[in-house]
Amino acid sequence: MSWEENVRKVEPYVAGEQPRQTGVIKLNTNECPYPPAPGVRRAAQQFDFERLRLYPDMNAEKLVNALSEHYRIKPEQIFVGVGSDDVLAMAFMTFFNGEKPILFPDITYSFYDVWAEVFRIPYQTCALDERFRIKKEDYLIPNGGIIIPNPNAPTGVMEEPGMFEEIVAANPDSVVIIDEAYVDFGGKSMLPLIDKYDNLMVVQTFSKSRAMAGMRVGYAMANEKLIGYLKDVKFSFNSYTMNMPAIELGTEAVKDEAYFREIVGKIIRTREWTKQQLSELGFVFEDSKSNFIFASHKSVPAGELFEALKANQIYVRHWNKPRIDNYLRITIGTDEQMEKLIAFLKNYLKERTDD
Ligand SMILES: *Cc1c(COP(=O)(O)O)cnc(C)c1O
């Protein structure tokens, strides 16, 4: 008998690379290519470091109140955490304690099965159809909970909230989590339904549309009772998850609605341009309502393109996984970055098909 027998062994989540060298065009982890709102920088410059002696506000009231005003819901309907990964991990621990398996798509955010494993939650994946669409019937079976991103990752495909509403309504005994990490890029939020369904939770993040992946801020919105249970678990685990700068700077990000709309609008326009260019180069993809495009080339394997791009300092994401190993997930960067990507691909594909 070795101590190792008592170790909780898990296969950890693998995030996209954060290359150290400069000059890389980084289109591999769905970060925002623009800086955070100007008020965020101001708040950082004015932040009084002397305050760091003290513990932060464990309720992150300032940030919660800003979100409450922004979304016009009660502060009691909001839970904030260290990125939505923290919020989602807490939610798995809090709501998925039944014997029945939780359900999520077979092609989805690859953290879900990792959390299920680490928390010993039984799970079952539901296959997307061949066009990466969710099949509603898959979620109308007995289950211990449901989690689905909308738009989905890494496919970028958005489903209409009406379909999710049917799933939520048909599962009153399970908590249904809709992970809306990419909703600001053209998706439709389930938020208006949180008062109607007490088993619905919507999760969003500052990492993509608010350009603050490095700050780590995420939040959940649901009815007060559900949020209350989430808080009970959080306060039984680590009361001070949100640090002072995250609370201050996050608050500023929420307040600047104009800047938020401006950068999201720019990313959407660049995405639509990129879609057109990729199509002309022979790529095929389902329509994306996120800040990335999940594309396959009709003749050149994705693995080869991934390596060629990387050798040329352009990083995108590729998974050696069943069903998706011939796809590249390309984050939308600035116009200039996307022009460089397209120019490289044009040249590469031309040379490759010439010989
Ligand atoms: C990026 C992402 C998250 C997590 O983002 P955080 O940086 O932890 O807020 C959660 N879900 C999906 C689907 C994502 O793509």
Tab-separated table of C-alpha atoms and ligand atoms in Angstrom:
chain	number	residue	atom	x	y	z
A	1	MET	CA	0.000	0.000	0.000
A	2	SER	CA	1.403	3.335	-1.006
A	3	TRP	CA	0.099	6.827	-0.295
A	4	GLU	CA	-0.457	7.072	-4.011
A	5	GLU	CA	-3.467	4.775	-3.711
A	6	ASN	CA	-5.215	7.573	-1.831
A	7	VAL	CA	-4.434	10.252	-4.340
A	8	ARG	CA	-7.296	11.774	-6.297
A	9	LYS	CA	-5.868	11.152	-9.721
A	10	VAL	CA	-7.164	13.275	-12.547
A	11	GLU	CA	-6.280	14.072	-16.077
A	12	PRO	CA	-6.084	17.862	-16.054
A	13	TYR	CA	-7.617	20.251	-18.548
A	14	VAL	CA	-5.195	21.314	-21.284
A	15	ALA	CA	-5.439	24.992	-22.178
A	16	GLY	CA	-4.185	26.527	-25.415
A	17	GLU	CA	-0.537	27.526	-25.476
A	18	GLN	CA	0.653	30.899	-24.172
A	19	PRO	CA	3.806	31.299	-26.269
A	20	ARG	CA	6.658	33.196	-24.633
A	21	GLN	CA	8.236	34.697	-27.718
A	22	THR	CA	7.024	38.033	-29.062
A	23	GLY	CA	5.690	38.606	-32.554
A	24	VAL	CA	3.261	35.703	-32.416
A	25	ILE	CA	-0.193	36.209	-33.931
A	26	LYS	CA	-2.143	34.576	-31.161
A	27	LEU	CA	-5.478	33.219	-32.357
A	28	ASN	CA	-5.597	30.132	-30.159
A	29	THR	CA	-7.393	30.881	-26.873
A	30	ASN	CA	-10.284	33.188	-27.834
A	31	GLU	CA	-8.869	36.198	-26.036
A	32	CYS	CA	-9.928	39.694	-27.082
A	33	PRO	CA	-7.423	41.434	-29.376
A	34	TYR	CA	-8.288	44.849	-27.909
A	35	PRO	CA	-7.354	46.269	-24.497
A	36	PRO	CA	-9.861	46.515	-21.626
A	37	ALA	CA	-12.008	49.666	-21.308
A	38	PRO	CA	-10.094	52.906	-20.577
A	39	GLY	CA	-11.698	53.112	-17.129
A	40	VAL	CA	-10.073	49.806	-16.230
A	41	ARG	CA	-6.621	51.255	-16.836
A	42	ARG	CA	-7.502	54.374	-14.831
A	43	ALA	CA	-8.751	52.291	-11.919
A	44	ALA	CA	-5.555	50.224	-12.020
A	45	GLN	CA	-3.411	53.359	-11.954
A	46	GLN	CA	-5.396	54.841	-9.094
A	47	PHE	CA	-5.540	51.642	-7.077
A	48	ASP	CA	-4.134	52.223	-3.619
A	49	PHE	CA	-1.771	49.328	-2.944
A	50	GLU	CA	-1.787	50.092	0.761
A	51	ARG	CA	-5.263	48.536	0.798
A	52	LEU	CA	-3.805	45.157	-0.034
A	53	ARG	CA	-3.051	44.701	3.691
A	54	LEU	CA	-6.727	43.997	4.143
A	55	TYR	CA	-8.908	41.134	3.016
A	56	PRO	CA	-11.146	41.971	0.084
A	57	ASP	CA	-14.948	42.198	0.349
A	58	MET	CA	-15.925	38.549	0.311
A	59	ASN	CA	-19.261	39.440	-1.308
A	60	ALA	CA	-17.595	41.540	-4.037
A	61	GLU	CA	-20.547	43.885	-3.563
A	62	LYS	CA	-19.269	46.658	-5.794
A	63	LEU	CA	-18.892	44.333	-8.762
A	64	VAL	CA	-22.149	42.509	-8.038
A	65	ASN	CA	-24.000	45.838	-7.844
A	66	ALA	CA	-22.529	46.996	-11.148
A	67	LEU	CA	-23.657	43.752	-12.805
A	68	SER	CA	-27.034	44.049	-11.108
A	69	GLU	CA	-27.537	47.523	-12.604
A	70	HIS	CA	-26.266	46.473	-15.992
A	71	TYR	CA	-28.539	43.434	-16.326
A	72	ARG	CA	-31.414	44.876	-14.275
A	73	ILE	CA	-31.627	41.918	-11.933
A	74	LYS	CA	-31.285	41.739	-8.156
A	75	PRO	CA	-27.806	41.500	-6.583
A	76	GLU	CA	-29.077	38.311	-4.913
A	77	GLN	CA	-29.404	36.755	-8.359
A	78	ILE	CA	-25.668	37.125	-9.110
A	79	PHE	CA	-22.652	35.073	-8.113
A	80	VAL	CA	-19.140	36.189	-9.069
A	81	GLY	CA	-15.986	34.094	-9.251
A	82	VAL	CA	-12.405	33.855	-10.457
A	83	GLY	CA	-13.250	33.493	-14.128
A	84	SER	CA	-16.237	31.465	-15.221
A	85	ASP	CA	-14.096	28.360	-14.775
A	86	ASP	CA	-14.255	28.970	-11.029
A	87	VAL	CA	-17.992	29.679	-11.182
A	88	LEU	CA	-18.630	26.532	-13.226
A	89	ALA	CA	-16.480	24.337	-10.974
A	90	MET	CA	-18.433	25.612	-7.939
A	91	ALA	CA	-21.696	24.952	-9.782
A	92	PHE	CA	-20.672	21.360	-10.602
A	93	MET	CA	-19.858	20.817	-6.931
A	94	THR	CA	-23.070	22.446	-5.738
A	95	PHE	CA	-25.715	21.178	-8.135
A	96	PHE	CA	-24.498	17.915	-9.609
A	97	ASN	CA	-24.727	15.553	-6.653
A	98	GLY	CA	-27.258	13.043	-7.898
A	99	GLU	CA	-26.706	9.428	-8.902
A	100	LYS	CA	-27.922	9.947	-12.429
A	101	PRO	CA	-25.423	11.119	-15.025
A	102	ILE	CA	-25.154	14.757	-15.957
A	103	LEU	CA	-25.483	15.492	-19.672
A	104	PHE	CA	-23.444	17.639	-22.057
A	105	PRO	CA	-22.578	17.532	-25.778
A	106	ASP	CA	-19.833	15.200	-27.035
A	107	ILE	CA	-18.146	18.148	-28.738
A	108	THR	CA	-17.973	20.976	-26.214
A	109	TYR	CA	-15.824	22.886	-23.735
A	110	SER	CA	-13.273	20.300	-22.660
A	111	PHE	CA	-13.322	21.347	-19.019
A	112	TYR	CA	-16.737	19.728	-18.377
A	113	ASP	CA	-15.535	16.139	-18.339
A	114	VAL	CA	-12.501	17.190	-16.273
A	115	TRP	CA	-14.736	18.671	-13.545
A	116	ALA	CA	-17.018	15.652	-13.698
A	117	GLU	CA	-13.990	13.419	-13.153
A	118	VAL	CA	-12.430	15.461	-10.364
A	119	PHE	CA	-15.743	15.723	-8.462
A	120	ARG	CA	-16.675	12.079	-9.209
A	121	ILE	CA	-19.846	13.064	-11.037
A	122	PRO	CA	-21.254	10.452	-13.420
A	123	TYR	CA	-21.724	11.905	-16.886
A	124	GLN	CA	-22.957	11.027	-20.313
A	125	THR	CA	-22.198	12.906	-23.505
A	126	CYS	CA	-24.825	13.525	-26.186
A	127	ALA	CA	-23.611	13.451	-29.769
A	128	LEU	CA	-24.119	16.605	-31.804
A	129	ASP	CA	-25.495	15.917	-35.271
A	130	GLU	CA	-23.215	16.047	-38.305
A	131	ARG	CA	-23.696	19.806	-38.559
A	132	PHE	CA	-22.769	20.243	-34.894
A	133	ARG	CA	-26.335	20.944	-33.853
A	134	ILE	CA	-27.757	19.929	-30.508
A	135	LYS	CA	-30.447	17.253	-30.620
A	136	LYS	CA	-33.038	18.330	-28.106
A	137	GLU	CA	-34.377	14.793	-27.461
A	138	ASP	CA	-30.966	13.779	-26.050
A	139	TYR	CA	-31.655	16.027	-23.075
A	140	LEU	CA	-35.169	14.804	-22.406
A	141	ILE	CA	-34.038	11.679	-20.538
A	142	PRO	CA	-33.525	11.137	-16.794
A	143	ASN	CA	-30.383	13.011	-15.710
A	144	GLY	CA	-28.550	14.564	-12.773
A	145	GLY	CA	-28.033	17.949	-14.437
A	146	ILE	CA	-27.303	19.535	-17.789
A	147	ILE	CA	-24.604	21.900	-19.020
A	148	ILE	CA	-24.426	23.299	-22.549
A	149	PRO	CA	-22.595	26.328	-23.936
A	150	ASN	CA	-24.521	28.640	-26.262
A	151	PRO	CA	-22.948	29.444	-28.660
A	152	ASN	CA	-21.171	26.106	-28.289
A	153	ALA	CA	-17.384	25.823	-28.078
A	154	PRO	CA	-15.348	24.970	-30.070
A	155	THR	CA	-17.946	24.878	-32.849
A	156	GLY	CA	-19.270	28.464	-32.550
A	157	VAL	CA	-22.761	27.213	-33.364
A	158	MET	CA	-25.658	29.003	-31.695
A	159	GLU	CA	-29.003	27.413	-30.903
A	160	GLU	CA	-32.188	29.394	-30.369
A	161	PRO	CA	-33.069	30.003	-26.687
A	162	GLY	CA	-36.470	28.432	-27.401
A	163	MET	CA	-34.862	25.011	-27.705
A	164	PHE	CA	-33.075	25.427	-24.397
A	165	GLU	CA	-36.253	26.653	-22.787
A	166	GLU	CA	-37.905	23.369	-23.739
A	167	ILE	CA	-34.974	21.489	-22.176
A	168	VAL	CA	-35.161	23.588	-18.989
A	169	ALA	CA	-38.944	23.185	-18.756
A	170	ALA	CA	-38.741	19.428	-19.303
A	171	ASN	CA	-36.146	18.989	-16.527
A	172	PRO	CA	-37.618	20.645	-13.416
A	173	ASP	CA	-35.687	18.234	-11.189
A	174	SER	CA	-32.258	19.129	-12.614
A	175	VAL	CA	-30.237	22.301	-12.691
A	176	VAL	CA	-29.614	23.346	-16.291
A	177	ILE	CA	-26.543	25.528	-16.827
A	178	ILE	CA	-26.167	27.511	-20.034
A	179	ASP	CA	-22.541	28.586	-20.453
A	180	GLU	CA	-22.765	31.892	-22.308
A	181	ALA	CA	-19.033	32.637	-22.583
A	182	TYR	CA	-19.549	33.818	-26.190
A	183	VAL	CA	-23.106	35.163	-26.100
A	184	ASP	CA	-22.078	38.812	-26.585
A	185	PHE	CA	-20.810	38.118	-30.104
A	186	GLY	CA	-24.256	37.656	-31.585
A	187	GLY	CA	-25.873	34.960	-29.466
A	188	LYS	CA	-29.148	35.233	-27.605
A	189	SER	CA	-29.046	35.036	-23.840
A	190	MET	CA	-31.270	32.883	-21.655
A	191	LEU	CA	-31.068	35.568	-18.946
A	192	PRO	CA	-34.682	36.790	-19.445
A	193	LEU	CA	-35.857	33.328	-18.322
A	194	ILE	CA	-34.180	33.116	-14.915
A	195	ASP	CA	-37.277	34.403	-13.128
A	196	LYS	CA	-39.506	31.924	-14.916
A	197	TYR	CA	-37.420	28.787	-14.240
A	198	ASP	CA	-35.828	28.179	-10.847
A	199	ASN	CA	-33.600	25.423	-12.283
A	200	LEU	CA	-31.890	27.621	-14.891
A	201	MET	CA	-28.464	29.168	-14.415
A	202	VAL	CA	-26.691	31.373	-16.952
A	203	VAL	CA	-22.897	31.777	-16.745
A	204	GLN	CA	-20.884	34.513	-18.438
A	205	THR	CA	-17.302	35.805	-18.339
A	206	PHE	CA	-15.147	38.931	-18.634
A	207	SER	CA	-12.494	36.915	-20.479
A	208	LYS	CA	-13.731	37.230	-24.029
A	209	SER	CA	-16.063	40.165	-24.767
A	210	ARG	CA	-14.728	42.340	-21.932
A	211	ALA	CA	-11.067	41.802	-22.765
A	212	MET	CA	-10.040	40.750	-19.261
A	213	ALA	CA	-8.954	37.110	-19.419
A	214	GLY	CA	-5.900	37.989	-17.319
A	215	MET	CA	-7.983	39.436	-14.484
A	216	ARG	CA	-10.114	36.307	-13.992
A	217	VAL	CA	-13.722	37.412	-13.537
A	218	GLY	CA	-16.794	35.331	-14.279
A	219	TYR	CA	-20.382	35.318	-13.008
A	220	ALA	CA	-23.549	33.303	-12.780
A	221	MET	CA	-27.108	34.601	-12.886
A	222	ALA	CA	-30.109	32.641	-11.619
A	223	ASN	CA	-32.915	32.863	-9.099
A	224	GLU	CA	-31.972	33.819	-5.540
A	225	LYS	CA	-32.391	30.361	-4.059
A	226	LEU	CA	-30.052	28.735	-6.533
A	227	ILE	CA	-27.466	31.527	-6.117
A	228	GLY	CA	-27.787	31.117	-2.349
A	229	TYR	CA	-26.801	27.445	-2.558
A	230	LEU	CA	-23.852	28.354	-4.745
A	231	LYS	CA	-22.681	30.917	-2.189
A	232	ASP	CA	-22.995	28.403	0.653
A	233	VAL	CA	-20.567	26.072	-1.117
A	234	LYS	CA	-18.192	28.880	-2.067
A	235	PHE	CA	-18.085	30.141	1.535
A	236	SER	CA	-17.366	26.591	2.676
A	237	PHE	CA	-14.404	26.427	0.355
A	238	ASN	CA	-12.671	29.802	0.066
A	239	SER	CA	-14.459	33.000	1.065
A	240	TYR	CA	-11.980	35.375	-0.534
A	241	THR	CA	-11.824	34.202	-4.113
A	242	MET	CA	-12.175	37.641	-5.708
A	243	ASN	CA	-9.180	39.874	-5.070
A	244	MET	CA	-9.435	43.663	-4.648
A	245	PRO	CA	-8.097	44.656	-8.077
A	246	ALA	CA	-10.440	42.168	-9.790
A	247	ILE	CA	-13.413	43.714	-7.970
A	248	GLU	CA	-12.351	47.309	-8.753
A	249	LEU	CA	-11.270	46.800	-12.351
A	250	GLY	CA	-14.119	44.451	-13.158
A	251	THR	CA	-16.586	47.087	-11.962
A	252	GLU	CA	-15.088	49.644	-14.354
A	253	ALA	CA	-15.354	47.202	-17.242
A	254	VAL	CA	-19.081	46.700	-16.641
A	255	LYS	CA	-19.731	50.441	-16.455
A	256	ASP	CA	-18.307	51.246	-19.885
A	257	GLU	CA	-21.133	50.059	-22.091
A	258	ALA	CA	-20.051	52.176	-25.088
A	259	TYR	CA	-16.560	50.707	-25.215
A	260	PHE	CA	-17.940	47.204	-24.784
A	261	ARG	CA	-20.273	47.659	-27.752
A	262	GLU	CA	-17.478	49.151	-29.820
A	263	ILE	CA	-15.018	46.260	-29.427
A	264	VAL	CA	-17.681	43.577	-29.766
A	265	GLY	CA	-18.915	45.292	-32.943
A	266	LYS	CA	-15.395	45.389	-34.352
A	267	ILE	CA	-14.838	41.697	-33.632
A	268	ILE	CA	-18.141	40.780	-35.294
A	269	ARG	CA	-17.265	42.773	-38.422
A	270	THR	CA	-13.817	41.176	-38.589
A	271	ARG	CA	-15.398	37.748	-38.114
A	272	GLU	CA	-17.762	38.237	-41.018
A	273	TRP	CA	-14.882	39.390	-43.261
A	274	THR	CA	-12.802	36.392	-42.179
A	275	LYS	CA	-15.673	33.990	-42.937
A	276	GLN	CA	-15.860	35.293	-46.468
A	277	GLN	CA	-12.097	35.027	-46.987
A	278	LEU	CA	-11.906	31.518	-45.559
A	279	SER	CA	-14.749	30.363	-47.814
A	280	GLU	CA	-12.932	31.694	-50.850
A	281	LEU	CA	-9.871	29.689	-49.818
A	282	GLY	CA	-11.839	26.455	-49.703
A	283	PHE	CA	-12.588	26.250	-45.988
A	284	VAL	CA	-15.930	24.958	-44.799
A	285	PHE	CA	-17.536	25.771	-41.452
A	286	GLU	CA	-20.858	26.133	-39.720
A	287	ASP	CA	-21.964	29.691	-39.087
A	288	SER	CA	-20.281	31.111	-35.997
A	289	LYS	CA	-21.867	33.530	-33.555
A	290	SER	CA	-18.761	33.635	-31.361
A	291	ASN	CA	-15.323	35.262	-31.510
A	292	PHE	CA	-13.844	32.291	-33.357
A	293	ILE	CA	-14.445	30.188	-36.461
A	294	PHE	CA	-14.227	26.390	-36.421
A	295	ALA	CA	-13.160	25.482	-39.925
A	296	SER	CA	-12.047	22.548	-41.985
A	297	HIS	CA	-10.318	22.763	-45.373
A	298	LYS	CA	-11.868	20.731	-48.166
A	299	SER	CA	-8.532	19.197	-49.252
A	300	VAL	CA	-5.701	20.031	-46.817
A	301	PRO	CA	-5.695	18.302	-43.391
A	302	ALA	CA	-6.119	20.579	-40.361
A	303	GLY	CA	-3.117	19.061	-38.566
A	304	GLU	CA	-0.861	20.061	-41.440
A	305	LEU	CA	-2.244	23.605	-41.569
A	306	PHE	CA	-1.895	23.925	-37.810
A	307	GLU	CA	1.809	23.067	-37.975
A	308	ALA	CA	2.453	25.290	-40.999
A	309	LEU	CA	0.743	28.238	-39.313
A	310	LYS	CA	2.640	27.662	-36.106
A	311	ALA	CA	5.982	27.520	-37.919
A	312	ASN	CA	5.023	30.919	-39.307
A	313	GLN	CA	4.239	32.306	-35.817
A	314	ILE	CA	0.459	32.128	-36.244
A	315	TYR	CA	-1.102	30.130	-33.408
A	316	VAL	CA	-4.566	28.618	-33.781
A	317	ARG	CA	-6.124	25.660	-31.936
A	318	HIS	CA	-6.298	22.059	-33.125
A	319	TRP	CA	-7.437	18.947	-31.235
A	320	ASN	CA	-6.437	15.396	-32.014
A	321	LYS	CA	-9.861	14.181	-30.967
A	322	PRO	CA	-12.461	12.085	-32.749
A	323	ARG	CA	-14.854	14.040	-34.989
A	324	ILE	CA	-12.919	17.322	-34.726
A	325	ASP	CA	-9.363	16.392	-35.709
A	326	ASN	CA	-9.781	17.919	-39.158
A	327	TYR	CA	-10.811	21.331	-37.804
A	328	LEU	CA	-8.966	24.459	-36.765
A	329	ARG	CA	-10.445	26.821	-34.241
A	330	ILE	CA	-9.378	30.288	-35.252
A	331	THR	CA	-9.917	33.159	-32.811
A	332	ILE	CA	-10.920	36.481	-34.363
A	333	GLY	CA	-8.100	38.986	-33.855
A	334	THR	CA	-7.653	42.499	-35.242
A	335	ASP	CA	-8.207	43.177	-38.959
A	336	GLU	CA	-4.448	43.317	-39.426
A	337	GLN	CA	-3.924	39.931	-37.748
A	338	MET	CA	-6.649	38.308	-39.821
A	339	GLU	CA	-5.254	39.810	-43.017
A	340	LYS	CA	-1.887	38.222	-42.194
A	341	LEU	CA	-3.548	34.888	-41.490
A	342	ILE	CA	-5.455	34.970	-44.775
A	343	ALA	CA	-2.378	36.068	-46.748
A	344	PHE	CA	-0.365	33.182	-45.302
A	345	LEU	CA	-3.093	30.633	-46.021
A	346	LYS	CA	-3.608	31.919	-49.546
A	347	ASN	CA	0.069	31.528	-50.296
A	348	TYR	CA	0.424	28.174	-48.549
A	349	LEU	CA	-2.601	26.619	-50.218
A	350	LYS	CA	-1.515	27.904	-53.617
A	351	GLU	CA	1.987	26.439	-53.320
A	352	ARG	CA	0.668	23.213	-51.938
A	353	THR	CA	-1.853	22.627	-54.705
A	354	ASP	CA	0.587	23.721	-57.417
A	355	ASP	CA	2.936	20.783	-56.796
B	1	LIG	C1	-13.415	30.589	-22.157
B	1	LIG	C2	-14.535	29.732	-21.677
B	1	LIG	C3	-14.847	29.603	-20.330
B	1	LIG	C4	-13.995	30.101	-19.213
B	1	LIG	O1	-13.545	31.319	-19.225
B	1	LIG	P1	-12.936	32.033	-17.961
B	1	LIG	O2	-11.726	32.688	-18.500
B	1	LIG	O3	-12.631	31.038	-16.892
B	1	LIG	O4	-13.996	32.970	-17.553
B	1	LIG	C5	-15.952	28.874	-19.960
B	1	LIG	N1	-16.702	28.247	-20.877
B	1	LIG	C6	-16.422	28.317	-22.168
B	1	LIG	C7	-17.291	27.599	-23.126
B	1	LIG	C8	-15.331	29.039	-22.610
B	1	LIG	O5	-15.023	29.053	-23.897
